[in-house]
Short mmCIF file of C-alpha atoms in Angstrom, two decimals:
data_model
loop_
_atom_site.label_atom_id
_atom_site.label_comp_id
_atom_site.label_asym_id
_atom_site.label_seq_id
_atom_site.Cartn_x
_atom_site.Cartn_y
_atom_site.Cartn_z
CA MET A 882 -117.83 -137.47 -141.34
CA SER A 883 -119.83 -139.66 -143.68
CA ILE A 884 -122.82 -138.39 -145.61
CA PHE A 885 -125.05 -140.63 -143.46
CA GLU A 886 -123.69 -139.15 -140.22
CA ALA A 887 -124.12 -135.63 -141.60
CA PHE A 888 -127.71 -136.36 -142.63
CA LEU A 889 -128.56 -137.79 -139.22
CA LYS A 890 -126.87 -134.93 -137.39
CA ILE A 891 -128.90 -132.32 -139.27
CA VAL A 892 -132.28 -134.05 -139.02
CA LEU A 893 -131.82 -134.87 -135.34
CA LYS A 894 -130.92 -131.26 -134.62
CA PHE A 895 -134.36 -130.19 -135.78
CA THR A 896 -136.46 -133.18 -134.69
CA ASP A 897 -138.18 -133.84 -131.39
CA LEU A 898 -138.37 -137.63 -131.33
CA LYS A 899 -140.45 -137.69 -128.16
CA TRP A 900 -143.29 -135.67 -129.69
CA GLY A 901 -142.70 -136.59 -133.32
CA GLN A 902 -142.18 -133.01 -134.43
CA VAL A 903 -139.83 -132.13 -137.28
CA ARG A 904 -138.86 -128.54 -138.05
CA ASP A 905 -138.87 -128.80 -141.84
CA ASP A 906 -138.43 -125.02 -142.07
CA LEU A 907 -135.09 -125.20 -140.25
CA ILE A 908 -133.93 -128.21 -142.26
CA SER A 909 -134.82 -126.20 -145.36
CA LYS A 910 -132.74 -123.27 -144.07
CA SER A 911 -129.87 -125.68 -143.49
CA ILE A 912 -130.14 -126.77 -147.12
CA LYS A 913 -130.02 -123.13 -148.23
CA VAL A 914 -126.97 -122.47 -146.06
CA LEU A 915 -125.20 -125.55 -147.48
CA ARG A 916 -125.93 -124.23 -150.98
CA LYS A 917 -124.47 -120.83 -150.04
CA TYR A 918 -121.33 -122.55 -148.77
CA LYS A 919 -121.14 -124.46 -152.04
CA GLU A 920 -121.31 -121.13 -153.88
CA GLY A 921 -118.28 -119.94 -151.92
CA ALA A 922 -119.77 -118.18 -148.90
CA SER A 923 -118.21 -118.55 -145.46
CA PRO A 924 -119.79 -118.41 -141.99
CA GLU A 925 -118.49 -114.86 -141.70
CA ASP A 926 -120.42 -113.91 -144.84
CA LEU A 927 -123.66 -115.28 -143.38
CA LYS A 928 -123.20 -113.93 -139.85
CA ASP A 929 -125.70 -111.07 -140.27
CA SER A 930 -127.90 -112.73 -142.89
CA LYS A 931 -131.62 -113.39 -142.49
CA LEU A 932 -130.85 -116.81 -143.92
CA ILE A 933 -129.54 -118.09 -140.58
CA VAL A 934 -132.46 -116.91 -138.43
CA GLY A 935 -133.46 -119.93 -136.40
CA ILE A 936 -130.21 -121.79 -136.96
CA GLU A 937 -127.80 -119.25 -135.45
CA ASP A 938 -126.34 -121.93 -133.19
CA PHE A 939 -125.81 -124.37 -136.05
CA TYR A 940 -124.74 -122.56 -139.23
CA GLU A 941 -121.05 -122.70 -138.35
CA GLU A 942 -121.33 -126.42 -137.72
CA LEU A 943 -122.96 -126.73 -141.14
CA TYR A 944 -119.77 -125.22 -142.57
CA GLU A 945 -117.73 -127.95 -140.88
CA ILE A 946 -120.12 -130.55 -142.30
CA TYR A 947 -119.82 -128.95 -145.74
CA ASN A 948 -116.02 -129.04 -145.56
CA SER A 949 -115.94 -132.65 -144.40
CA LEU A 950 -118.13 -133.88 -147.27
CA GLY A 951 -116.40 -132.27 -150.22
CA ASP A 952 -118.11 -133.25 -153.47
CA GLN A 953 -120.77 -135.30 -151.66
CA VAL A 954 -122.57 -132.21 -150.37
CA ASP A 955 -125.00 -132.40 -153.32
CA LYS A 956 -126.07 -135.87 -152.22
CA LEU A 957 -126.66 -134.54 -148.71
CA ILE A 958 -128.74 -131.64 -150.04
CA ASP A 959 -130.79 -134.00 -152.22
CA SER A 960 -131.41 -136.43 -149.36
CA LEU A 961 -132.45 -133.62 -147.00
CA SER A 962 -134.78 -132.24 -149.67
CA SER A 963 -136.42 -135.64 -150.03
CA PHE A 964 -136.64 -136.02 -146.26
CA ILE A 965 -138.62 -132.80 -145.74
CA LYS A 966 -141.18 -133.91 -148.35
CA ALA A 967 -141.92 -137.17 -146.51
CA PRO A 968 -144.77 -137.53 -143.98
CA VAL A 969 -143.75 -137.45 -140.32
CA PRO A 970 -144.18 -141.21 -139.62
CA CYS A 971 -141.83 -141.95 -142.53
CA LYS A 972 -139.34 -139.37 -141.24
CA LEU A 973 -139.28 -141.01 -137.84
CA LYS A 974 -138.74 -144.44 -139.44
CA ILE A 975 -135.90 -143.05 -141.57
CA ILE A 976 -134.24 -141.59 -138.47
CA GLY A 977 -134.65 -144.91 -136.63
CA ILE A 978 -133.08 -146.83 -139.51
CA PHE A 979 -130.14 -144.46 -139.73
CA GLU A 980 -129.56 -144.60 -135.98
CA THR A 981 -129.58 -148.39 -136.10
CA LEU A 982 -127.24 -148.58 -139.07
CA LEU A 983 -124.82 -146.06 -137.56
CA GLY A 984 -125.00 -147.62 -134.11
CA LYS A 985 -126.30 -144.48 -132.41
#
């Protein structure tokens, strides 16, 4: 999986394109989980953690994303951090551009 595909997968998971709503809180939790994985945690370690509240159905998939990116996980974390700081219209444009570029 490329870093672009990983980025799009995460932001689409927590975005309602129809209503233009983005769950920045859950994207932020995803960033925190990716950081924990980088520190050596496993999905088993986070299973009962408050950190995964709201992303219980996705934290194991984040581990797969983490493993597929290797040393590029920092770039993914940085791009997600920038994404959550952007205003919603910009976020929707970013998603549209990525979908076009990746042929989704």
